[in-house]
PDB file of C-alpha atoms in Angstrom:
ATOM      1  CA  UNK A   1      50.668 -31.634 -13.189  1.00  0.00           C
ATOM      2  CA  UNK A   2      49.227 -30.597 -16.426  1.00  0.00           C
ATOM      3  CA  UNK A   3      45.646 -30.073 -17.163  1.00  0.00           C
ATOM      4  CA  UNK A   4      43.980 -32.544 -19.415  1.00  0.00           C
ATOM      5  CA  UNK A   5      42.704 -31.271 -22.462  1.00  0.00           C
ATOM      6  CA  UNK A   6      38.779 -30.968 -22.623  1.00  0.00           C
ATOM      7  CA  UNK A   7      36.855 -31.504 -25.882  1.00  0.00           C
ATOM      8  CA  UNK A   8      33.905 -28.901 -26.824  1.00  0.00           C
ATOM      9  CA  UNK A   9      31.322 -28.851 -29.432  1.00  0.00           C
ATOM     10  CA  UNK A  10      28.971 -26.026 -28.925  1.00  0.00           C
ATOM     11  CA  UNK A  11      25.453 -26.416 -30.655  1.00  0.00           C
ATOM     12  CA  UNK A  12      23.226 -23.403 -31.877  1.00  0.00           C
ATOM     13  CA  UNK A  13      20.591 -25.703 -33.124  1.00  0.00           C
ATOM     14  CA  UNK A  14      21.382 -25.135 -37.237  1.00  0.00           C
ATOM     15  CA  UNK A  15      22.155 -27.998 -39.471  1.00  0.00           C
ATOM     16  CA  UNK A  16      26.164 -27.428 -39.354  1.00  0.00           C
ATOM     17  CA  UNK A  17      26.840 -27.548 -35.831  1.00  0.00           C
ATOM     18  CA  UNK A  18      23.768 -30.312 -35.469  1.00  0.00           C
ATOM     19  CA  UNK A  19      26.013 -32.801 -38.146  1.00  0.00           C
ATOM     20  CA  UNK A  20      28.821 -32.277 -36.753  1.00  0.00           C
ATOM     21  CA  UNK A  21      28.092 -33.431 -33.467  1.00  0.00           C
ATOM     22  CA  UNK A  22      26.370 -36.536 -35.514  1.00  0.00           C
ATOM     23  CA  UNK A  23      29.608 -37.383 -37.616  1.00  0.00           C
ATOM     24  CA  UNK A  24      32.013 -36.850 -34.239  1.00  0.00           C
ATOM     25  CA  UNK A  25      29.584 -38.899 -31.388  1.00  0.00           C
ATOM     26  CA  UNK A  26      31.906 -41.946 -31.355  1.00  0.00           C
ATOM     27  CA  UNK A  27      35.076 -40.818 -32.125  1.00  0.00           C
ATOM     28  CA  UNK A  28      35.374 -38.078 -28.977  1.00  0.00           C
ATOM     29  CA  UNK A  29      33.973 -40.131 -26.452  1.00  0.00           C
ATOM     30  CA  UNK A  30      34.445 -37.224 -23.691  1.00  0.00           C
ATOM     31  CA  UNK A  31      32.910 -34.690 -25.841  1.00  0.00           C
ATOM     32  CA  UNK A  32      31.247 -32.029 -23.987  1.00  0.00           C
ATOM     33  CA  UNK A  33      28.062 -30.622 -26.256  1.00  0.00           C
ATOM     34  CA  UNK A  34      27.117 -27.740 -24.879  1.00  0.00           C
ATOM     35  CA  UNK A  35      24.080 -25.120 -26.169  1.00  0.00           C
ATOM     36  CA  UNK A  36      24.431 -20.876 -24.949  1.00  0.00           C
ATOM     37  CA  UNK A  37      20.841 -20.132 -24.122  1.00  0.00           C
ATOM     38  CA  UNK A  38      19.518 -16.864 -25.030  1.00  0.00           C
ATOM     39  CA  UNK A  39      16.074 -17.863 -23.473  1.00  0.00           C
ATOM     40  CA  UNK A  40      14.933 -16.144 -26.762  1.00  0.00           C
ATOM     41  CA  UNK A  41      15.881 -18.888 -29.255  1.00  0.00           C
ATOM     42  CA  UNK A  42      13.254 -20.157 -31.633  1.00  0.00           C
ATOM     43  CA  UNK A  43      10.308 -23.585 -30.160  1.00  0.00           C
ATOM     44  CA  UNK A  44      11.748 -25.353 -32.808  1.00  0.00           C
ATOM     45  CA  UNK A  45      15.462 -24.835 -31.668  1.00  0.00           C
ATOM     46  CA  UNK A  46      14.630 -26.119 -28.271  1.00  0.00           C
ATOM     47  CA  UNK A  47      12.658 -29.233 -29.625  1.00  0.00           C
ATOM     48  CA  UNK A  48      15.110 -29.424 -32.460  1.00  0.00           C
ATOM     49  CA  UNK A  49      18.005 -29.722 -29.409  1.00  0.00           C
ATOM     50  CA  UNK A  50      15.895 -32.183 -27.551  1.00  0.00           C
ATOM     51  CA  UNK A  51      15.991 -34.741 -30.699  1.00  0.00           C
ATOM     52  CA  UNK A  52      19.303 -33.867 -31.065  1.00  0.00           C
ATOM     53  CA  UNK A  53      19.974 -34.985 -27.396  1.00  0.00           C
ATOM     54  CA  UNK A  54      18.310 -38.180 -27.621  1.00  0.00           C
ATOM     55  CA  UNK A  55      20.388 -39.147 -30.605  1.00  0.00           C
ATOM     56  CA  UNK A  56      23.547 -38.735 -29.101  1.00  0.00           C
ATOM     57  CA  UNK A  57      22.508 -40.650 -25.946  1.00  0.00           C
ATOM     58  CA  UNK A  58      24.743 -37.495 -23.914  1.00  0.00           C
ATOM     59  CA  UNK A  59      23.128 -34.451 -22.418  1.00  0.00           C
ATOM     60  CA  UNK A  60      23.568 -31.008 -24.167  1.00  0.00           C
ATOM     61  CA  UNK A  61      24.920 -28.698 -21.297  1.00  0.00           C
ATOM     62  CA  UNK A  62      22.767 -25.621 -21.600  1.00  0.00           C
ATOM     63  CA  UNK A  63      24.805 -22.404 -20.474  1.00  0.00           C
ATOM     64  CA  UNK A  64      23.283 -19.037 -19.916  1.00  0.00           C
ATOM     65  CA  UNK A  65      23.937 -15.595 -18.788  1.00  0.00           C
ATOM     66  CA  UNK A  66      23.450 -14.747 -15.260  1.00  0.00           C
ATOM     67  CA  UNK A  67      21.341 -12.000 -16.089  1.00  0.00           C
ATOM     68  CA  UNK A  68      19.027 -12.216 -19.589  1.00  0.00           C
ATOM     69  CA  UNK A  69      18.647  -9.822 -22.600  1.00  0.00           C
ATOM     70  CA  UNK A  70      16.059  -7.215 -20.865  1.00  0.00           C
ATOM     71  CA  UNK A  71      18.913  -6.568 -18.459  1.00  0.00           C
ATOM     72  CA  UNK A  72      21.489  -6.014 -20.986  1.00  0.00           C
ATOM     73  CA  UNK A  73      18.788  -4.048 -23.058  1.00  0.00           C
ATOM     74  CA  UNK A  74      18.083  -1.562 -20.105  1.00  0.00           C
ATOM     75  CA  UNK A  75      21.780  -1.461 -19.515  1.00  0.00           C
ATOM     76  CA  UNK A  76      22.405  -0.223 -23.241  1.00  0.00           C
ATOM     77  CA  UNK A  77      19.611   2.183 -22.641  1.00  0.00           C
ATOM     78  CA  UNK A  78      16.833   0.576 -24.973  1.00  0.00           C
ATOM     79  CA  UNK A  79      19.465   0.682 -28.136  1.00  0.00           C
ATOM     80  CA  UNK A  80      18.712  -2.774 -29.673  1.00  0.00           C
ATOM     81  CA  UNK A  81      21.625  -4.859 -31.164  1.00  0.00           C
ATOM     82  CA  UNK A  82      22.592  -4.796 -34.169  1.00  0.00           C
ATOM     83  CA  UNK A  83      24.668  -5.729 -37.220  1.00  0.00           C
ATOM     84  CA  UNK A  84      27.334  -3.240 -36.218  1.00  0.00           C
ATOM     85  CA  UNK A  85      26.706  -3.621 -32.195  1.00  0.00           C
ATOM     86  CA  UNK A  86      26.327  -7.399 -31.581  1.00  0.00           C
ATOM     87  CA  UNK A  87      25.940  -6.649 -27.966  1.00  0.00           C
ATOM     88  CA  UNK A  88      23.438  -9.946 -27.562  1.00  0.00           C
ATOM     89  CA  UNK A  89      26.178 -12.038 -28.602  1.00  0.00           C
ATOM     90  CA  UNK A  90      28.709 -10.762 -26.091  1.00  0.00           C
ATOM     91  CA  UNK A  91      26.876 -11.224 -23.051  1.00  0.00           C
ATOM     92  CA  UNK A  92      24.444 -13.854 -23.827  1.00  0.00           C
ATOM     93  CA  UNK A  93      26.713 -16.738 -26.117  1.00  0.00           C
ATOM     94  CA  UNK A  94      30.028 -15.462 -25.933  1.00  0.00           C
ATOM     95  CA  UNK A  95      31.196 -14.299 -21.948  1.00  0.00           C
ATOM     96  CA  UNK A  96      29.437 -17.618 -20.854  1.00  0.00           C
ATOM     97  CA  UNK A  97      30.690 -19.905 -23.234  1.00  0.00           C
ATOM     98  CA  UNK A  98      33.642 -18.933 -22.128  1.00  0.00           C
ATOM     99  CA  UNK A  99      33.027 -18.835 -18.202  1.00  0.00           C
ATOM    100  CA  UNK A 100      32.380 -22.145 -19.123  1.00  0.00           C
ATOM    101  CA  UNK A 101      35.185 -23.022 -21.167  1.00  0.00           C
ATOM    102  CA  UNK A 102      37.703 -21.882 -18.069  1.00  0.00           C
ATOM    103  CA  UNK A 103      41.562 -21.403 -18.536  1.00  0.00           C
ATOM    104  CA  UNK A 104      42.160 -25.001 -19.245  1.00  0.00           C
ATOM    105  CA  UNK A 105      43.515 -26.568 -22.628  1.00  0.00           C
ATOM    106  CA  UNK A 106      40.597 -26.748 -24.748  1.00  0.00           C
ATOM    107  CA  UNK A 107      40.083 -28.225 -28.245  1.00  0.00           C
ATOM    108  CA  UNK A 108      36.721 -26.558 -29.703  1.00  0.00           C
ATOM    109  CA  UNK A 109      35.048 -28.158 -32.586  1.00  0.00           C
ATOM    110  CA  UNK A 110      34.118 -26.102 -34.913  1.00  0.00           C
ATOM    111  CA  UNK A 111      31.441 -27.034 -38.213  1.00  0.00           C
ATOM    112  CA  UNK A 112      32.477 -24.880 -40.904  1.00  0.00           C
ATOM    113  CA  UNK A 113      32.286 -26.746 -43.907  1.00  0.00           C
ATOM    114  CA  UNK A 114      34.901 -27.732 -46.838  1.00  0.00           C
ATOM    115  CA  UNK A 115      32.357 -25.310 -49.015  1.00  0.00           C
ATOM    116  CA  UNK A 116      33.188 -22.445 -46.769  1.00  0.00           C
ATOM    117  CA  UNK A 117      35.572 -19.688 -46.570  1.00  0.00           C
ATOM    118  CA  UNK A 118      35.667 -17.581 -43.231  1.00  0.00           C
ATOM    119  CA  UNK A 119      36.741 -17.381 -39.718  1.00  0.00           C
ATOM    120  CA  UNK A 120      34.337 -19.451 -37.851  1.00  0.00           C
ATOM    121  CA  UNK A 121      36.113 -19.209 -34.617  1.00  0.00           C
ATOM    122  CA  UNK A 122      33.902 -19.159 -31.483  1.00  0.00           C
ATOM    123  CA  UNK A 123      35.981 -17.853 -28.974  1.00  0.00           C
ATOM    124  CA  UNK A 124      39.569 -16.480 -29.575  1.00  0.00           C
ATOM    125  CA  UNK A 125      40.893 -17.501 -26.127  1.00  0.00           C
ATOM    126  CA  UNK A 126      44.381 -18.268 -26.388  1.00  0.00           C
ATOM    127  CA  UNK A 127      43.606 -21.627 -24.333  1.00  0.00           C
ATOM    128  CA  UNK A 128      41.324 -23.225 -27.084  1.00  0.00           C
ATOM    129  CA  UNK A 129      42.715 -24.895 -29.875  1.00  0.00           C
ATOM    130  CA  UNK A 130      39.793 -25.019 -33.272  1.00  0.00           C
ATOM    131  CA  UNK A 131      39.221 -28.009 -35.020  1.00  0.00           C
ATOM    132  CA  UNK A 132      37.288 -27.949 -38.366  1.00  0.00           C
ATOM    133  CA  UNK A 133      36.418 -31.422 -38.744  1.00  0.00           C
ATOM    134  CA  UNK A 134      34.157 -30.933 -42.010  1.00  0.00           C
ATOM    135  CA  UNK A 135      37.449 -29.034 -43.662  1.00  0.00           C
ATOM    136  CA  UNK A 136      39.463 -31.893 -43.033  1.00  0.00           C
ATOM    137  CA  UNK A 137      37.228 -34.554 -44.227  1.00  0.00           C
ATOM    138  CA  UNK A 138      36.013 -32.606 -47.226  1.00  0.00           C
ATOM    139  CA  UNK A 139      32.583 -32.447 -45.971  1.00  0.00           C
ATOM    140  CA  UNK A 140      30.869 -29.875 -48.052  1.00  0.00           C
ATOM    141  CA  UNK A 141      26.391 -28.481 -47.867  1.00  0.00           C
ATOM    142  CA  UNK A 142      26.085 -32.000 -49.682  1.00  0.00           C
ATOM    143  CA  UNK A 143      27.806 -33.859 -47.202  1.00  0.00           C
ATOM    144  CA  UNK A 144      26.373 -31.973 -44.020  1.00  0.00           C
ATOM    145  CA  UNK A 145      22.716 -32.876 -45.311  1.00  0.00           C
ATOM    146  CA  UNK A 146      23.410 -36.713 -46.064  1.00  0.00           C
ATOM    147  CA  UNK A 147      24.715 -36.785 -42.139  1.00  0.00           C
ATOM    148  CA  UNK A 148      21.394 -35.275 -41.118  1.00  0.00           C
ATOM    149  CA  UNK A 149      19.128 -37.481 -43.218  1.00  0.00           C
ATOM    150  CA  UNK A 150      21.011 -40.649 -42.816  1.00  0.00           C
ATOM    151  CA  UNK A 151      20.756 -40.102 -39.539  1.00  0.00           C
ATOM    152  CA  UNK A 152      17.030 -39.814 -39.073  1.00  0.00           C
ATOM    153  CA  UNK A 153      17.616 -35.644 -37.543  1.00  0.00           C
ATOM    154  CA  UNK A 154      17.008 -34.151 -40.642  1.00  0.00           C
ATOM    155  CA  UNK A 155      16.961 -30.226 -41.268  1.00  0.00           C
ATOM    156  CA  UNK A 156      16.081 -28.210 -38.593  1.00  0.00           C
ATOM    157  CA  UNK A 157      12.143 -27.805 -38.224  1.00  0.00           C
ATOM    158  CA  UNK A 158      12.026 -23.956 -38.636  1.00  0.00           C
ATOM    159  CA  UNK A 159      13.636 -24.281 -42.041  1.00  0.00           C
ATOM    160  CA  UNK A 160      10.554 -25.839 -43.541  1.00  0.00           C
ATOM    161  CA  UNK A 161       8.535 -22.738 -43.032  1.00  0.00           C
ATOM    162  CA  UNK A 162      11.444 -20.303 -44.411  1.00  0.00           C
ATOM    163  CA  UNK A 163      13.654 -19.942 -41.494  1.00  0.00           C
ATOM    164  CA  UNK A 164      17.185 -20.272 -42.969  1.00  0.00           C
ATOM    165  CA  UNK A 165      19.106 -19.726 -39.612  1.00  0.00           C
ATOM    166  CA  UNK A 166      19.152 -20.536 -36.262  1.00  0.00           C
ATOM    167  CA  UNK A 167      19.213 -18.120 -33.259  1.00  0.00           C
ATOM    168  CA  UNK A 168      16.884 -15.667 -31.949  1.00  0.00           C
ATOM    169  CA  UNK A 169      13.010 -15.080 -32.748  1.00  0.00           C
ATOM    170  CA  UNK A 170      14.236 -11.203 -33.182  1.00  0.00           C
ATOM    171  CA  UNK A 171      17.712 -12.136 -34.599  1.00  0.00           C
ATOM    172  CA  UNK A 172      18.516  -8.555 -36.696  1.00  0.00           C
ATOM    173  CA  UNK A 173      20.344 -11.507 -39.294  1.00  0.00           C
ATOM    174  CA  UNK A 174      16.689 -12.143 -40.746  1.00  0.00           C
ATOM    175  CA  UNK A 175      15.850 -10.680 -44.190  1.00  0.00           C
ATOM    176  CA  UNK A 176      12.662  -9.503 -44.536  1.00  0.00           C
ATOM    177  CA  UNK A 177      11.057 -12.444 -46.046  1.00  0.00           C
ATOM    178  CA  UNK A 178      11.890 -14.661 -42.574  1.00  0.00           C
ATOM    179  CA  UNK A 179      10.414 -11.375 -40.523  1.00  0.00           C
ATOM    180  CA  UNK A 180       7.178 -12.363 -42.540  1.00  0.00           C
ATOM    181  CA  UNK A 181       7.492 -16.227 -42.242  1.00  0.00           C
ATOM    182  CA  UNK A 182       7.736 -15.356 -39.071  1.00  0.00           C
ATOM    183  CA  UNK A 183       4.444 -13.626 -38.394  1.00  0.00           C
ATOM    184  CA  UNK A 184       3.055 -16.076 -39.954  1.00  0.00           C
ATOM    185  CA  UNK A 185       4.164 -18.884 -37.973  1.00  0.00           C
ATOM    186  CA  UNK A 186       4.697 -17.622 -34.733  1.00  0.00           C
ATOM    187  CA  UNK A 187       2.599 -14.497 -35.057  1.00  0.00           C
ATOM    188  CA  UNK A 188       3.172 -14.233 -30.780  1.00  0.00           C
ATOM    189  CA  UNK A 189       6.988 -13.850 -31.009  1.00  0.00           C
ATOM    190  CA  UNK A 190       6.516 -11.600 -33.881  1.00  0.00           C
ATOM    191  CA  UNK A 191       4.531  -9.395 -31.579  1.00  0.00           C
ATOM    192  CA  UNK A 192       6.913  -9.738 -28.839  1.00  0.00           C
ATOM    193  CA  UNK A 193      10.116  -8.347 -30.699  1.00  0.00           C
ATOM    194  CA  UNK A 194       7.377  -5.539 -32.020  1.00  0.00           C
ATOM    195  CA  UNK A 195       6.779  -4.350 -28.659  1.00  0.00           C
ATOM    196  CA  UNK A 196      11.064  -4.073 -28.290  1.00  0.00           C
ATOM    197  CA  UNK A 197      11.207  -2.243 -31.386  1.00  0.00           C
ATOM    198  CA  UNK A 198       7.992   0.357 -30.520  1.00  0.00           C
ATOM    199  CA  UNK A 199       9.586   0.741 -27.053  1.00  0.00           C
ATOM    200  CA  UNK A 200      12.803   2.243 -28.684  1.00  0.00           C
ATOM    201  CA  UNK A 201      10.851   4.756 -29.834  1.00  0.00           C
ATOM    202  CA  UNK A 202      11.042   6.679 -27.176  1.00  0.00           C
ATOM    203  CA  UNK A 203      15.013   6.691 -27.154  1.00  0.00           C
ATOM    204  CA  UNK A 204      16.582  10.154 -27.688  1.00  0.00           C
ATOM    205  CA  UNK A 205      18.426  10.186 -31.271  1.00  0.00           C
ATOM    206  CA  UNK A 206      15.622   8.482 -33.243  1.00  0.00           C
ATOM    207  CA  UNK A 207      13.897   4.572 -33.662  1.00  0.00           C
ATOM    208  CA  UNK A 208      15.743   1.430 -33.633  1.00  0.00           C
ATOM    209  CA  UNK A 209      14.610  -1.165 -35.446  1.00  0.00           C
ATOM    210  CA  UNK A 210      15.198  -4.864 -35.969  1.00  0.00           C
ATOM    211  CA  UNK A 211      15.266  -4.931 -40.239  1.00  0.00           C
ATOM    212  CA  UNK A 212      16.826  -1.971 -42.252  1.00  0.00           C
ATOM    213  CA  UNK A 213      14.122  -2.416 -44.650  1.00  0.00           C
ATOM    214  CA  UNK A 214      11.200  -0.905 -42.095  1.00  0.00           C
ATOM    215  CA  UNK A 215       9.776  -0.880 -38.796  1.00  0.00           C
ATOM    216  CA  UNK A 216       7.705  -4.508 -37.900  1.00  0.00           C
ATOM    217  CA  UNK A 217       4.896  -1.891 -37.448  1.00  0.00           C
ATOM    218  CA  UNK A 218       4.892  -1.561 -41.073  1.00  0.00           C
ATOM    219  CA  UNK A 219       5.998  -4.569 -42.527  1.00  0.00           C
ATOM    220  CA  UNK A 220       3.135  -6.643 -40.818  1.00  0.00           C
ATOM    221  CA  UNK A 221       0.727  -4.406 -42.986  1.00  0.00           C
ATOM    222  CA  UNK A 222      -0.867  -6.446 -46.128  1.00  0.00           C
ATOM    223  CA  UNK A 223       0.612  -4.360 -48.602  1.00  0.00           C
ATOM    224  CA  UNK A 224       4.063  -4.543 -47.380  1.00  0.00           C
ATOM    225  CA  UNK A 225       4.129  -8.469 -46.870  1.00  0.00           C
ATOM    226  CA  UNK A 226       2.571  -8.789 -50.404  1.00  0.00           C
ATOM    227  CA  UNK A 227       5.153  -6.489 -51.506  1.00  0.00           C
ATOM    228  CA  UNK A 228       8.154  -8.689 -49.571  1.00  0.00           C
ATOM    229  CA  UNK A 229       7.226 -11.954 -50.815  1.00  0.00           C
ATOM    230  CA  UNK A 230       6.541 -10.471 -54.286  1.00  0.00           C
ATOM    231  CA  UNK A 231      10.370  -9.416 -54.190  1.00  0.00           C
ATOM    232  CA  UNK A 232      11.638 -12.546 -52.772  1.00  0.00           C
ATOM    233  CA  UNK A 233      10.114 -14.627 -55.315  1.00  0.00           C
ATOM    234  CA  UNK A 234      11.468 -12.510 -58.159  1.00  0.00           C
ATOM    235  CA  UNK A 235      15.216 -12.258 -56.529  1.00  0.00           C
ATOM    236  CA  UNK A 236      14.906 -16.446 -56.256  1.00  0.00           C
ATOM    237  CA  UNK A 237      13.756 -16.857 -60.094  1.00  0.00           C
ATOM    238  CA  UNK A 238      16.777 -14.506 -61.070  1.00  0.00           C
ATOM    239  CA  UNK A 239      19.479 -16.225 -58.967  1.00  0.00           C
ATOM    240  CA  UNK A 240      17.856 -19.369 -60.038  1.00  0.00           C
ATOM    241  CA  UNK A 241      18.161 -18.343 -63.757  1.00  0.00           C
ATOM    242  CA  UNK A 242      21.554 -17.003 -62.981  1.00  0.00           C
ATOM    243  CA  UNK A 243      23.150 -20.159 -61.256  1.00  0.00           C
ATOM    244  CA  UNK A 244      26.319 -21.900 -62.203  1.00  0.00           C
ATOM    245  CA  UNK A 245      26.302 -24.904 -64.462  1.00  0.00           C
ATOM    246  CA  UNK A 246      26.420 -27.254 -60.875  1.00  0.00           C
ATOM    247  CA  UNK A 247      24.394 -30.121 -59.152  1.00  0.00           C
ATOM    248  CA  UNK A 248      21.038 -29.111 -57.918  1.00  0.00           C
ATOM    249  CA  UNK A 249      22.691 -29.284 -54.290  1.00  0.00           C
ATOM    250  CA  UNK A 250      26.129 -27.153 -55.046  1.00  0.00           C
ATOM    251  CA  UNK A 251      23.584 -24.682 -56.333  1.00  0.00           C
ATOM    252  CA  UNK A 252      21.376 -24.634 -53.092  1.00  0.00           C
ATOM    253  CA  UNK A 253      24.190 -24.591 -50.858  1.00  0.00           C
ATOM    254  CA  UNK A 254      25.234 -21.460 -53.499  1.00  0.00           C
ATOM    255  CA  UNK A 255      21.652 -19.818 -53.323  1.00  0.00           C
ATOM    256  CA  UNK A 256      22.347 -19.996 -49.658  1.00  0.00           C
ATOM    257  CA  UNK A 257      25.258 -18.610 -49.120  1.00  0.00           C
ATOM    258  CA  UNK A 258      23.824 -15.479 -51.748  1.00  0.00           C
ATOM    259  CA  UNK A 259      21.157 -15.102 -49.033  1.00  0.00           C
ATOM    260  CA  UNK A 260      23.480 -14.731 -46.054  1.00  0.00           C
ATOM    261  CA  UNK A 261      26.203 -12.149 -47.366  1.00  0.00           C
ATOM    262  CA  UNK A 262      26.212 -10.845 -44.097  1.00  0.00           C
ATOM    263  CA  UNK A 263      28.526 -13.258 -42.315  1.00  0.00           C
ATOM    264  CA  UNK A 264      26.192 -13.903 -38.964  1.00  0.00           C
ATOM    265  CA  UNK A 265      27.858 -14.784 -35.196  1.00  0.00           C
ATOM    266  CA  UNK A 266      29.385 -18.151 -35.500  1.00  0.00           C
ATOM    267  CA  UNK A 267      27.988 -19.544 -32.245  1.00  0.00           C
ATOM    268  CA  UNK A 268      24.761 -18.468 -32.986  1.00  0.00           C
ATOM    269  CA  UNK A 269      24.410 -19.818 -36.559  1.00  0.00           C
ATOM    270  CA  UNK A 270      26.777 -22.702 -37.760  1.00  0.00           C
TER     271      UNK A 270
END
């Protein structure tokens, strides 16, 4: 007897992911939503989620490691992730996403939009069929933030103090502008992925830090945040100045992708 096919959508709490599972709520009635928890994620992810939730009227399935990121960080012998090591993702989204996700047939829904050009795949099991809903429709940044307002959602809450991604409070994806919004929002979790960062210090070969631009250490001093917001403003007038003759929105979604030239993990940040 043949398996029947399950239907996944897995949320990381951004805007793409969050509209998708808006525009596809009554037209997969057996959709499984399901959230990997890092247990490090952002407040406003979690109450971001919760709203989410309610609006679909189905519980998010949250999935998470058996064993957290302080295990995995003593395991890799205080070497933080990185860019070029995205050890977090492996054992904290990825592995149980797809414990989860099994042997069966699987279609995954994926929210890359029409605007986009990359592999957004999740999981490259050979059991899970993708789906890119958004590409098929022709659902483009416009599109993706007229399901999220029309909807009542909206943007994700961290975004309107400078957070443009989702994922972890220490995610090593921040530029150095979001390492400042974020002292100054949640000076606490700044602190926190400090005291990671100062503890690698003691690691033979040198310090590890979260940002290539400088230690947290440094970049909470007054001079240096001056210095990083002074630089951020004057790298958003010149894109700004330098924009293509588009609608206001085509160019934010444009100014956005500038920002993020660094493709991040798909399950952490569509």
């Amino acid at each position: 007897m043949s398996q029947q096919t399950r239907h996944i959508l897995s949320l990381s709490g951004g805007k793409d992911s969050t509209a998708l599972a808006i525009l596809m709520r009554n037209s997969v009635p057996d959709m499984e939503y399901v959230f990997c928890d890092t247990n490090k994620e952002l407040p406003e992810t979690y109450d971001y989620l919760n709203q989410v939730e309610a609006y679909l009227g189905k519980k998010i399935i949250r999935i998470e490691a058996a064993r957290g990121f302080d295990h995995w960080l003593t395991l890799f012998q205080g070497y933080l992730p990185s860019i070029q090591a995205r050890w977090c993702t492996s054992y904290l989204k990825l592995k149980p996403f797809e414990d989860y996700v099994g042997d069966g047939p699987i279609i995954s829904y994926i929210g890359l939009r029409a605007d986009e050009n990359r592999d957004a795949r999740i999981s490259h099991k050979p059991n899970i069929k993708v789906v890119y809903p958004f590409k098929e429709q022709n659902i483009g940044y416009e599109g993706v933030q007229k399901i999220l307002i029309e909807s009542g959602i909206g943007m994700p809450p961290y975004t309107k103090w400078g957070r443009s991604r989702s994922g972890c409070y220490f995610c090593f994806f921040q530029k150095s502008i979001e390492w400042v919004k974020l002292l100054e929002n949640h000076p606490d979790l700044f602190n926190l992925a400090q005291e990671y960062e100062d503890k690698s210090l003691d690691i033979k070969g040198g310090h590890f830090q979260w940002n290539d631009d400088m230690p947290l250490r440094e970049m909470r001093l007054p001079e240096n945040i001056e210095k990083i917001k002074s630089r951020y403003e004057e790298n958003k007038k010149r894109r700004w100045a330098n924009r293509p003759n588009k609608k206001l929105v085509e160019t934010l979604a444009n100014l956005e992708d500038e920002e993020h030239e660094t493709s991040g993990c798909a399950i952490c940040h569509l």
